[in-house]
Short mmCIF file of C-alpha atoms in Angstrom, two decimals:
data_model
loop_
_atom_site.label_atom_id
_atom_site.label_comp_id
_atom_site.label_asym_id
_atom_site.label_seq_id
_atom_site.Cartn_x
_atom_site.Cartn_y
_atom_site.Cartn_z
CA MET A 272 1.10 64.77 -17.36
CA THR A 273 2.60 67.49 -15.69
CA PHE A 274 6.38 67.81 -14.70
CA ARG A 275 8.22 69.27 -12.72
CA LEU A 276 12.83 69.62 -11.39
CA LYS A 277 13.48 71.52 -8.41
CA PRO A 278 15.94 74.22 -9.08
CA LEU A 279 18.82 72.12 -7.33
CA GLN A 280 18.09 69.06 -9.85
CA ALA A 281 18.11 71.49 -12.95
CA ALA A 282 21.20 72.48 -11.75
CA PHE A 283 22.98 69.20 -11.76
CA ILE A 284 21.45 67.69 -14.59
CA VAL A 285 22.87 71.15 -16.40
CA ALA A 286 26.30 70.94 -15.00
CA PHE A 287 26.09 67.09 -15.78
CA SER A 288 25.58 68.03 -19.35
CA LEU A 289 28.48 70.11 -19.11
CA PRO A 290 31.43 67.18 -19.91
CA SER A 291 29.22 66.22 -23.17
CA LEU A 292 29.82 69.70 -25.33
CA THR A 293 34.10 69.65 -23.63
CA LEU A 294 34.08 66.11 -25.21
CA SER A 295 32.05 67.25 -28.30
CA THR A 296 34.90 70.29 -29.12
CA VAL A 297 37.44 67.31 -29.07
CA ALA A 298 35.34 64.91 -31.55
CA LYS A 299 35.18 67.93 -34.41
CA ALA A 300 38.58 66.71 -34.64
CA ASP A 301 37.31 64.11 -37.37
CA PRO A 302 35.38 65.89 -40.46
CA ALA A 303 32.51 62.52 -40.22
CA THR A 304 30.60 62.97 -37.14
CA ASP A 305 30.46 66.69 -37.34
CA ALA A 306 27.12 67.08 -38.88
CA ARG A 307 25.54 64.81 -35.86
CA ILE A 308 27.63 66.84 -33.63
CA GLU A 309 25.63 69.54 -33.86
CA ALA A 310 22.53 68.37 -33.79
CA LEU A 311 23.40 67.26 -30.36
CA GLU A 312 24.69 70.16 -29.53
CA GLN A 313 21.56 72.29 -30.83
CA GLN A 314 19.38 69.89 -28.60
CA VAL A 315 21.72 69.52 -25.69
CA LYS A 316 21.36 74.07 -25.87
CA LEU A 317 17.25 74.28 -26.16
CA LEU A 318 17.22 71.01 -23.09
CA THR A 319 19.66 73.71 -21.14
CA THR A 320 17.44 76.56 -22.18
CA LYS A 321 14.12 75.10 -20.59
CA LEU A 322 15.80 73.63 -17.57
CA GLN A 323 16.66 76.90 -16.45
CA GLN A 324 13.13 78.79 -17.53
CA VAL A 325 12.39 75.95 -14.65
CA SER A 326 14.43 76.92 -12.45
CA THR A 327 13.53 80.44 -12.23
CA LYS A 328 9.77 79.78 -12.53
CA GLN A 329 8.71 76.62 -10.34
CA ASP A 330 4.62 77.38 -10.67
CA ALA A 331 5.01 76.67 -14.74
CA PRO A 332 5.10 73.55 -15.24
CA VAL A 333 6.88 71.89 -18.27
CA THR A 334 4.42 69.91 -20.00
CA ALA A 335 3.31 67.17 -22.48
CA ALA A 336 1.76 69.33 -24.03
CA ALA A 337 4.87 72.29 -24.12
CA GLU A 338 7.45 69.14 -24.82
CA VAL A 339 5.31 68.04 -27.70
CA ALA A 340 5.17 71.66 -29.15
CA ALA A 341 8.87 71.87 -28.94
CA ALA A 342 9.95 68.76 -29.98
CA PRO A 343 9.59 69.90 -33.90
CA ALA A 344 12.51 72.08 -33.12
CA ALA A 345 15.26 69.37 -32.68
CA SER A 346 13.08 66.66 -34.71
CA PRO A 347 10.28 67.58 -37.01
CA ALA A 348 9.58 64.04 -37.90
CA LEU A 349 9.44 63.07 -34.37
CA GLY A 350 7.37 65.89 -32.68
CA GLU A 351 4.81 65.59 -35.45
CA ARG A 352 4.37 61.47 -34.45
CA THR A 353 4.33 62.07 -31.27
CA ARG A 354 1.59 65.09 -31.55
CA LYS A 355 -1.02 62.37 -34.04
CA PHE A 356 -0.51 60.07 -31.03
CA PHE A 357 -1.89 62.60 -27.26
CA GLU A 358 -5.24 63.46 -31.26
CA ALA A 359 -4.84 59.64 -31.38
CA ILE A 360 -5.97 59.77 -27.32
CA LYS A 361 -7.68 62.87 -26.36
CA ASP A 362 -10.11 61.17 -25.28
CA VAL A 363 -9.92 58.35 -24.42
CA GLU A 364 -10.76 57.76 -19.99
CA PHE A 365 -8.80 55.35 -17.31
CA TYR A 366 -10.88 54.97 -15.08
CA GLY A 367 -10.98 52.39 -11.92
CA ASN A 368 -12.11 51.20 -8.54
CA LEU A 369 -10.92 50.15 -5.91
CA ASP A 370 -11.59 48.41 -2.79
CA VAL A 371 -10.28 46.48 -0.08
CA SER A 372 -11.50 45.76 3.25
CA VAL A 373 -10.22 43.84 6.44
CA ASP A 374 -13.65 40.77 7.86
CA GLY A 375 -14.68 38.93 9.74
CA SER A 376 -17.57 36.15 10.10
CA THR A 377 -19.14 32.89 10.28
CA LYS A 378 -21.46 30.49 9.01
CA GLY A 379 -23.87 30.51 11.78
CA LEU A 380 -23.93 27.01 11.95
CA LYS A 381 -25.52 24.24 14.93
CA ASN A 382 -23.17 21.17 16.02
CA SER A 383 -25.96 19.02 13.85
CA TYR A 384 -28.79 18.73 12.20
CA ASN A 385 -31.89 16.59 12.19
CA ASP A 386 -32.93 15.98 8.62
CA VAL A 387 -35.70 16.53 7.24
CA GLY A 388 -37.37 13.43 8.18
CA GLY A 389 -35.98 13.43 11.63
CA ASN A 390 -34.37 9.72 11.48
CA ARG A 391 -30.45 10.60 12.04
CA VAL A 392 -28.08 13.10 12.82
CA VAL A 393 -25.34 14.66 10.15
CA SER A 394 -23.02 17.20 12.07
CA PRO A 395 -20.60 20.35 9.83
CA VAL A 396 -16.82 19.84 10.03
CA GLY A 397 -13.98 22.17 9.49
CA GLN A 398 -13.76 26.18 10.89
CA ASN A 399 -18.01 26.76 10.87
CA GLY A 400 -17.09 29.81 13.23
CA TRP A 401 -15.66 32.89 12.63
CA GLN A 402 -12.72 33.32 10.17
CA SER A 403 -11.29 36.70 9.86
CA ASP A 404 -9.35 37.91 5.59
CA LEU A 405 -8.88 41.19 3.30
CA SER A 406 -10.82 41.37 0.52
CA THR A 407 -10.61 42.60 -2.90
CA ASN A 408 -14.34 43.76 -2.97
CA LEU A 409 -15.27 45.46 -6.75
CA SER A 410 -12.25 46.58 -7.58
CA TYR A 411 -11.22 47.43 -11.66
CA VAL A 412 -10.07 49.25 -14.29
CA GLY A 413 -10.78 49.86 -17.54
CA ILE A 414 -10.08 52.78 -20.25
CA ARG A 415 -13.48 54.39 -22.89
CA GLY A 416 -13.81 57.22 -25.29
CA LYS A 417 -15.08 57.99 -28.19
CA HIS A 418 -14.27 58.57 -31.86
CA PRO A 419 -16.58 60.69 -34.59
CA VAL A 420 -17.34 59.34 -37.29
CA GLY A 421 -19.62 62.06 -38.12
CA ASP A 422 -21.40 65.03 -37.15
CA THR A 423 -23.10 63.63 -35.08
CA LEU A 424 -22.75 60.00 -34.11
CA SER A 425 -19.79 59.21 -33.09
CA LEU A 426 -17.79 55.48 -32.15
CA VAL A 427 -17.75 54.76 -28.47
CA TYR A 428 -15.85 51.26 -26.91
CA GLN A 429 -14.49 50.22 -23.49
CA LEU A 430 -11.86 47.71 -22.38
CA GLU A 431 -12.90 46.89 -18.20
CA THR A 432 -11.36 44.03 -16.18
CA GLN A 433 -11.75 43.30 -12.79
CA ILE A 434 -8.90 43.96 -11.06
CA ASP A 435 -6.79 41.13 -7.34
CA ILE A 436 -5.45 43.26 -4.63
CA THR A 437 -5.55 40.76 -1.91
CA ALA A 438 -5.64 38.02 -3.64
CA THR A 439 -3.45 36.55 -6.88
CA ALA A 440 -6.21 36.16 -9.94
CA GLY A 441 -6.24 32.55 -11.63
CA SER A 442 -9.72 29.99 -11.96
CA ALA A 443 -11.82 29.72 -9.56
CA ASN A 444 -11.54 25.82 -8.81
CA SER A 445 -12.56 24.59 -5.82
CA THR A 446 -13.02 20.51 -3.95
CA SER A 447 -16.69 20.72 -6.13
CA ALA A 448 -16.41 23.04 -8.94
CA GLN A 449 -14.06 23.00 -12.20
CA ASP A 450 -14.15 26.18 -13.60
CA THR A 451 -11.48 28.02 -16.28
CA THR A 452 -13.04 31.51 -15.83
CA VAL A 453 -10.34 33.52 -14.84
CA LYS A 454 -11.71 36.93 -12.91
CA GLY A 455 -8.74 38.92 -13.26
CA ALA A 456 -7.88 38.64 -16.68
CA LEU A 457 -8.32 41.33 -19.68
CA THR A 458 -10.92 42.71 -20.24
CA THR A 459 -13.39 40.44 -17.98
CA ARG A 460 -15.76 43.22 -17.24
CA ASN A 461 -18.60 45.54 -18.75
CA SER A 462 -16.63 45.83 -22.80
CA TYR A 463 -18.11 46.95 -25.76
CA VAL A 464 -17.82 48.51 -29.25
CA GLY A 465 -20.67 50.60 -30.16
CA LEU A 466 -22.32 53.72 -32.31
CA ALA A 467 -23.63 56.50 -29.78
CA ASP A 468 -26.08 59.16 -30.99
CA ALA A 469 -27.10 61.47 -28.54
CA ARG A 470 -30.03 62.13 -29.85
CA TRP A 471 -31.74 58.37 -30.25
CA GLY A 472 -28.79 56.51 -27.81
CA ALA A 473 -26.37 53.97 -28.18
CA VAL A 474 -26.58 50.67 -29.38
CA LYS A 475 -23.41 48.04 -28.81
CA ILE A 476 -21.97 44.64 -28.21
CA GLY A 477 -19.89 42.97 -26.39
CA LYS A 478 -20.46 42.15 -22.07
CA THR A 479 -22.11 44.21 -19.76
CA ASP A 480 -24.31 44.67 -17.04
CA ALA A 481 -27.68 43.46 -18.34
CA PRO A 482 -31.09 46.07 -17.55
CA TYR A 483 -32.50 44.15 -15.55
CA LYS A 484 -29.00 44.66 -13.21
CA THR A 485 -28.20 48.48 -13.54
CA SER A 486 -32.04 49.53 -13.57
CA THR A 487 -32.09 49.27 -9.73
CA ALA A 488 -28.36 49.25 -8.76
CA ARG A 489 -28.39 52.50 -7.66
CA MET A 490 -31.29 51.01 -5.06
CA ASN A 491 -28.14 49.49 -2.78
CA PRO A 492 -26.29 51.38 -0.88
CA PHE A 493 -24.52 48.25 -0.27
CA SER A 494 -22.66 47.60 -3.92
CA GLY A 495 -19.60 44.94 -2.80
CA MET A 496 -20.23 45.17 1.06
CA TRP A 497 -21.31 42.20 3.37
CA GLY A 498 -25.49 42.61 2.54
CA ASP A 499 -25.12 43.16 -0.50
CA TYR A 500 -29.03 42.74 -2.17
CA SER A 501 -28.09 40.28 -4.20
CA VAL A 502 -27.17 38.21 -1.85
CA ILE A 503 -30.71 37.75 -2.23
CA MET A 504 -32.65 39.62 -4.84
CA GLY A 505 -32.03 38.44 -8.66
CA ASN A 506 -30.95 35.16 -6.34
CA THR A 507 -34.19 31.76 -6.95
CA GLY A 508 -31.02 29.25 -5.75
CA GLY A 509 -29.94 30.94 -2.95
CA ASP A 510 -26.06 30.94 -3.18
CA ASN A 511 -23.29 33.36 -3.90
CA ARG A 512 -24.63 33.35 -7.41
CA VAL A 513 -26.66 35.87 -9.03
CA GLU A 514 -28.93 34.02 -11.76
CA PHE A 515 -31.40 38.17 -12.13
CA GLY A 516 -28.64 40.19 -11.31
CA THR A 517 -25.62 39.26 -14.13
CA ARG A 518 -23.62 40.24 -16.41
CA LEU A 519 -24.69 38.56 -19.91
CA ASP A 520 -22.03 37.90 -22.08
CA HIS A 521 -21.78 37.82 -26.04
CA ALA A 522 -24.69 40.30 -26.35
CA LEU A 523 -25.74 43.20 -28.08
CA TRP A 524 -27.82 45.98 -26.52
CA TYR A 525 -29.64 49.69 -27.12
CA GLU A 526 -29.59 52.80 -24.36
CA SER A 527 -31.78 55.59 -25.22
CA PRO A 528 -31.17 58.31 -23.18
CA LYS A 529 -33.87 60.74 -21.70
CA TRP A 530 -36.94 61.38 -23.50
CA HIS A 531 -38.79 64.23 -20.47
CA GLY A 532 -37.96 62.05 -17.96
CA TRP A 533 -38.21 58.44 -19.99
CA SER A 534 -35.25 55.26 -20.85
CA PHE A 535 -35.42 52.10 -22.13
CA ASN A 536 -32.60 49.67 -21.91
CA ALA A 537 -33.35 46.36 -23.81
CA LEU A 538 -30.39 43.34 -24.49
CA ILE A 539 -30.58 40.23 -26.02
CA SER A 540 -27.96 37.77 -25.93
CA PRO A 541 -27.87 34.65 -28.19
CA GLY A 542 -27.44 30.94 -26.50
CA GLN A 543 -24.76 29.80 -28.75
CA ASN A 544 -25.29 26.71 -27.69
CA ARG A 545 -25.10 22.82 -29.81
CA GLY A 546 -26.54 21.62 -26.54
CA TYR A 547 -30.25 20.92 -27.94
CA GLU A 548 -30.54 20.99 -23.20
CA ASN A 549 -27.69 23.20 -23.21
CA SER A 550 -25.38 21.12 -20.54
CA ILE A 551 -22.62 21.99 -22.54
CA GLN A 552 -20.24 24.97 -22.80
CA ALA A 553 -21.98 27.48 -25.52
CA SER A 554 -19.60 29.09 -28.00
CA GLY A 555 -16.62 31.09 -28.14
CA GLU A 556 -17.45 31.01 -24.08
CA SER A 557 -14.59 29.16 -21.30
CA SER A 558 -17.45 28.81 -19.42
CA CYS A 559 -20.72 27.84 -19.04
CA THR A 560 -23.21 29.47 -19.22
CA GLY A 561 -25.40 31.97 -16.04
CA GLY A 562 -22.08 31.67 -13.48
CA ASN A 563 -23.10 27.60 -13.71
CA ILE A 564 -19.46 25.88 -12.45
CA PRO A 565 -19.10 22.12 -14.17
CA GLY A 566 -18.84 19.59 -11.20
CA SER A 567 -20.76 22.57 -9.01
CA GLY A 568 -21.85 21.31 -5.66
CA GLY A 569 -19.65 17.82 -6.46
CA GLY A 570 -21.75 16.60 -9.71
CA ALA A 571 -21.52 15.99 -13.23
CA ILE A 572 -17.61 17.99 -14.18
CA ALA A 573 -21.33 19.31 -16.68
CA CYS A 574 -23.71 22.48 -17.39
CA VAL A 575 -26.29 20.89 -16.06
CA ASP A 576 -26.74 23.65 -12.89
CA GLY A 577 -28.29 26.47 -14.78
CA SER A 578 -26.88 26.92 -17.13
CA TYR A 579 -29.30 28.56 -20.41
CA GLY A 580 -29.15 29.34 -23.48
CA THR A 581 -30.72 33.26 -25.22
CA ALA A 582 -30.90 35.48 -22.57
CA TYR A 583 -33.46 38.86 -22.56
CA SER A 584 -32.99 41.06 -20.46
CA ALA A 585 -34.88 45.31 -20.71
CA ASN A 586 -35.96 48.56 -17.97
CA VAL A 587 -37.93 50.87 -18.84
CA ALA A 588 -37.32 54.15 -16.11
CA TYR A 589 -38.78 57.60 -15.39
CA GLU A 590 -36.61 60.29 -13.20
CA ASN A 591 -38.19 63.61 -12.10
CA GLY A 592 -36.21 65.19 -9.81
CA PRO A 593 -35.87 63.72 -6.22
CA LEU A 594 -38.57 60.77 -7.50
CA TYR A 595 -36.78 57.63 -9.16
CA VAL A 596 -39.71 54.74 -11.10
CA THR A 597 -38.49 51.35 -12.72
CA GLY A 598 -39.85 47.88 -13.80
CA ALA A 599 -37.07 45.22 -15.73
CA TYR A 600 -37.92 41.15 -16.52
CA GLU A 601 -35.33 39.12 -17.96
CA LEU A 602 -36.02 35.74 -19.76
CA HIS A 603 -33.43 32.47 -20.17
CA SER A 604 -34.78 30.59 -22.28
CA ARG A 605 -34.30 26.50 -21.41
CA VAL A 606 -31.97 26.75 -18.12
CA ASN A 607 -30.90 22.59 -17.53
CA ARG A 608 -31.10 22.21 -13.93
CA THR A 609 -30.80 18.32 -13.98
CA GLY A 610 -28.59 17.90 -11.54
CA ASP A 611 -30.79 18.79 -9.40
CA VAL A 612 -32.68 15.35 -8.88
CA ALA A 613 -31.60 12.10 -10.05
CA GLY A 614 -34.77 10.18 -8.69
CA THR A 615 -38.03 10.62 -10.63
CA PRO A 616 -38.81 7.90 -13.42
CA GLN A 617 -37.47 9.90 -15.98
CA ALA A 618 -34.03 10.30 -14.87
CA LEU A 619 -33.80 6.69 -13.50
CA ALA A 620 -35.14 5.73 -17.17
CA SER A 621 -32.45 8.47 -18.40
CA PRO A 622 -28.76 6.71 -19.82
CA ILE A 623 -27.16 9.47 -17.86
CA GLY A 624 -29.49 9.29 -14.35
CA LEU A 625 -30.67 12.74 -15.26
CA ASP A 626 -33.98 13.52 -15.89
CA PRO A 627 -34.67 15.20 -19.51
CA ASN A 628 -37.90 17.73 -18.29
CA ASP A 629 -35.45 19.76 -16.39
CA VAL A 630 -35.27 21.73 -18.27
CA GLY A 631 -36.89 25.37 -18.60
CA ASN A 632 -37.45 28.40 -18.87
CA GLU A 633 -37.27 31.33 -15.86
CA TYR A 634 -38.24 34.89 -15.79
CA ALA A 635 -38.26 37.86 -13.24
CA TYR A 636 -39.91 40.98 -13.94
CA LYS A 637 -39.33 43.74 -10.64
CA ILE A 638 -41.22 47.72 -9.83
CA GLY A 639 -38.83 50.07 -7.96
CA ALA A 640 -39.46 53.23 -6.61
CA GLN A 641 -37.12 55.69 -5.13
CA TYR A 642 -37.06 58.41 -3.78
CA ALA A 643 -35.17 61.39 -1.66
CA PHE A 644 -36.69 64.36 0.83
CA PRO A 645 -35.78 67.58 1.42
CA THR A 646 -33.95 65.26 5.06
CA LYS A 647 -31.59 63.92 2.43
CA THR A 648 -33.51 61.16 3.31
CA THR A 649 -33.23 58.09 0.66
CA LEU A 650 -36.14 56.26 0.35
CA SER A 651 -35.79 52.59 -2.08
CA ALA A 652 -37.97 49.73 -2.40
CA ILE A 653 -38.12 46.63 -4.79
CA TYR A 654 -40.47 44.19 -5.70
CA GLU A 655 -40.06 41.05 -7.54
CA VAL A 656 -40.77 37.95 -9.13
CA MET A 657 -39.52 35.08 -10.07
CA ARG A 658 -40.05 31.83 -11.31
CA ARG A 659 -39.77 28.89 -13.25
CA ASN A 660 -41.34 26.61 -16.05
CA ILE A 661 -41.31 22.75 -15.47
CA PRO A 662 -43.62 20.28 -15.37
CA ALA A 663 -45.70 19.98 -12.17
CA TYR A 664 -44.52 16.43 -11.01
CA LEU A 665 -40.79 18.07 -10.52
CA ASN A 666 -42.23 21.25 -8.46
CA GLU A 667 -41.49 19.21 -5.86
CA GLN A 668 -37.45 20.55 -6.27
CA ASN A 669 -37.93 23.38 -7.29
CA GLU A 670 -36.31 26.39 -5.26
CA ARG A 671 -36.65 28.47 -8.12
CA SER A 672 -39.51 30.01 -8.17
CA ARG A 673 -40.55 32.98 -5.44
CA ASN A 674 -41.27 37.19 -4.95
CA GLY A 675 -39.11 38.65 -2.46
CA TYR A 676 -38.37 42.71 -1.35
CA TRP A 677 -35.73 45.41 -0.37
CA LEU A 678 -36.44 48.19 1.49
CA ALA A 679 -32.95 50.36 2.41
CA LEU A 680 -32.86 53.98 3.97
CA THR A 681 -30.00 56.19 3.56
CA GLN A 682 -29.88 58.82 5.91
CA GLU A 683 -27.28 61.90 4.92
CA LEU A 684 -25.52 62.25 8.64
CA THR A 685 -23.30 65.83 7.20
CA PRO A 686 -21.56 66.43 3.42
CA ASP A 687 -19.80 63.36 4.07
CA ASP A 688 -20.90 61.12 6.61
CA SER A 689 -23.69 59.01 5.60
CA LEU A 690 -26.19 55.81 7.62
CA SER A 691 -27.50 53.55 5.37
CA VAL A 692 -29.98 50.25 6.39
CA GLY A 693 -31.76 47.32 4.59
CA TRP A 694 -33.98 44.54 5.20
CA ALA A 695 -34.22 42.05 2.30
CA HIS A 696 -36.77 38.28 2.15
CA ALA A 697 -36.86 36.07 0.80
CA ASN A 698 -40.54 34.29 0.25
CA ALA A 699 -41.16 30.09 0.32
CA THR A 700 -40.13 28.36 -2.73
CA PRO A 701 -43.03 25.58 -4.23
CA GLY A 702 -40.23 23.23 -3.32
CA ASP A 703 -36.36 22.43 -2.67
CA PRO A 704 -33.77 19.93 -4.48
CA GLY A 705 -32.48 18.75 -0.95
CA GLN A 706 -29.37 19.97 0.58
CA HIS A 707 -27.86 16.83 2.83
CA ASN A 708 -29.70 17.67 6.05
CA THR A 709 -32.39 18.98 4.33
CA SER A 710 -32.35 15.88 1.37
CA ALA A 711 -35.74 14.27 0.93
CA ALA A 712 -36.23 9.94 1.01
CA ASP A 713 -37.37 10.06 -2.56
CA GLY A 714 -34.46 12.26 -3.56
CA ILE A 715 -36.55 13.90 -5.40
CA GLY A 716 -37.04 16.73 -2.85
CA THR A 717 -39.50 18.11 -0.45
CA ILE A 718 -42.65 20.07 -0.80
CA SER A 719 -43.49 23.77 0.26
CA PRO A 720 -40.50 24.17 2.92
CA ASP A 721 -39.99 26.32 5.53
CA ASN A 722 -36.64 27.99 3.39
CA ALA A 723 -37.38 32.07 3.33
CA ALA A 724 -35.21 34.56 4.76
CA ASN A 725 -34.76 37.90 5.71
CA MET A 726 -31.85 39.75 6.00
CA TYR A 727 -30.78 42.73 7.65
CA THR A 728 -27.81 45.49 6.60
CA VAL A 729 -26.66 48.51 7.99
CA ALA A 730 -23.02 50.73 6.54
CA TYR A 731 -21.60 54.23 7.94
CA LYS A 732 -19.65 56.08 5.50
CA HIS A 733 -16.72 58.69 5.96
CA LYS A 734 -16.00 60.46 2.41
CA ILE A 735 -11.93 61.20 2.65
CA ASP A 736 -12.49 63.71 -0.02
CA LYS A 737 -13.96 63.47 -3.85
CA GLN A 738 -12.95 60.91 -4.91
CA THR A 739 -12.06 58.33 -1.40
CA THR A 740 -13.97 56.73 1.05
CA TRP A 741 -14.05 55.07 3.95
CA TYR A 742 -16.29 53.02 5.07
CA ALA A 743 -17.75 50.48 8.55
CA ASN A 744 -20.86 47.52 8.08
CA TYR A 745 -22.89 45.14 9.24
CA ALA A 746 -25.11 42.42 7.86
CA VAL A 747 -26.45 38.64 8.96
CA THR A 748 -28.41 36.10 6.39
CA ALA A 749 -30.86 34.78 8.62
CA ASN A 750 -32.42 31.38 7.24
CA HIS A 751 -35.60 29.72 8.16
CA ALA A 752 -35.00 25.73 8.59
CA LEU A 753 -34.73 24.81 5.01
CA ALA A 754 -33.33 27.81 3.76
CA HIS A 755 -29.71 28.54 2.56
CA TYR A 756 -28.67 31.80 1.62
CA ASP A 757 -24.95 33.62 1.90
CA LEU A 758 -23.78 36.32 2.76
CA GLY A 759 -21.20 37.77 0.13
CA ALA A 760 -23.02 37.71 -3.24
CA GLY A 761 -22.44 40.91 -5.75
CA GLY A 762 -18.86 41.55 -5.92
CA ARG A 763 -17.23 40.46 -2.45
CA GLY A 764 -14.00 38.75 -3.23
CA VAL A 765 -15.27 36.94 0.32
CA THR A 766 -17.64 35.09 0.71
CA THR A 767 -18.79 32.68 3.35
CA ASP A 768 -22.19 30.61 2.42
CA CYS A 769 -23.81 27.02 3.96
CA HIS A 770 -20.86 24.58 3.15
CA ASP A 771 -18.09 23.06 5.62
CA GLY A 772 -15.01 22.41 5.29
CA GLN A 773 -14.83 19.50 4.34
CA THR A 774 -11.20 18.17 3.10
CA ILE A 775 -11.01 17.10 -0.47
CA ALA A 776 -10.34 13.25 0.84
CA ALA A 777 -13.97 13.04 1.31
CA GLY A 778 -15.29 14.94 -1.68
CA ALA A 779 -17.48 18.08 -2.38
CA PRO A 780 -18.14 19.78 1.00
CA ASN A 781 -21.61 19.36 2.65
CA CYS A 782 -24.38 22.43 2.46
CA TYR A 783 -26.69 23.64 6.40
CA ALA A 784 -29.89 24.84 5.33
CA GLY A 785 -30.67 27.28 7.95
CA GLY A 786 -27.50 29.02 9.09
CA ARG A 787 -26.78 32.16 10.53
CA LEU A 788 -24.57 33.83 8.61
CA GLN A 789 -22.97 37.27 9.70
CA GLY A 790 -20.21 39.22 8.51
CA ILE A 791 -18.21 42.48 9.69
CA SER A 792 -16.34 44.62 7.76
CA ALA A 793 -14.32 47.97 7.09
CA GLY A 794 -12.50 49.12 3.91
CA VAL A 795 -12.02 51.68 2.42
CA ASN A 796 -12.71 53.13 -1.08
CA TYR A 797 -10.78 54.58 -4.02
CA LYS A 798 -12.83 56.03 -7.58
CA PHE A 799 -10.45 57.53 -10.46
#
């Protein structure tokens, strides 16, 4: 840190110190205080000399390092402690990302819907049209550093937390979910301790964005904006919860260096769940795994909407000049979705009304490629497959198995300006458990529903300087009749979804498929 004093400030401080000198001269008549007074006078003289130097040399600021070097003359013990402090933190980096925006969005719901059989009319309630908001998007601060423990080996660490600028940090409770996780608390984001060597890579323990997520993050120019590709990519259920593209807690992972352009990352996150069906919180966790919020959708206060056991994630990548290619895979073991159905014979026979067979493995894999052309045009493409392994009779409610696609193009207009456009597509799924206007009569689900969706995004960015960017963007999620993909997943503080505005007195808000959600935004991003 650097300190500067103007000549007038320096003169004022020196003048202010003169009465102290006069009083000390009088006080010296008391022999008991002579030693302390003399030490004080020496320190005042040293300060006076430094201030005079600053007042005549404004281009030579007094730095923290200079103060440390001078301190031993007045107090050797204090100077040594200060030197050790600065030596200890010399490899510590403080960093962050601040992003706020002014937005408008609409759920795009119709006034009324027929159910799947066309037998009755259901109508959303509340304010389902355009709504304005201020949002904190993908904002965080953290510290990271390293400590040598050998010739080439270092201990590395990072502590990172989310920052809420336009809202107050707290638990994410709502009328339809009870979550005790505080997103703005310390170390809620990627945090770890590990060992790293430039020759063989790093092993870390903590929590982090999984390799499946990071492998294609560079192909998402809308990160934290409306239309972030996470609205559809890695998102099996269509909610603002991204199952395959997330941060994994209590994880152990390996990061390789680049070997002739090739790199490899692998992670395991032990389940830590005492329940065989993974319907309770994992040991040491404040909520369910996999982003499953207890009471989600107005259901049971339990982990029955996507909670899983052990997770595995890995990717391999190759980079050579303008070309980047990657492949990634992730598996979630024994995912509990028993809250999706209530009408199967197995559920009706169960004392708790849940089907025990609706617990199965879910996995995803994808390949992605990116190429930067000489025209300052960057093209990205991803093909993704997601599957859920459950008995055939449950396919009627299986909305977790599908394929997806992503295309994005970014054109640099000037060194400070760029324009990006993106398109994501979700194929239809084998079944649908029913979302109010899509509910089936048997209470299980709908076979071969028309629940495909497309998302279109456009964004303009302008660099104010190397650290500050202004942006504006627009996105729309166009759902087919029985689809309910949302808008805002992937780091936005404010999202919009398929639920209506039903009040807490009437129970959980209803979800209506077939909406055409839209969002428009203008914001600023500052990195340090």
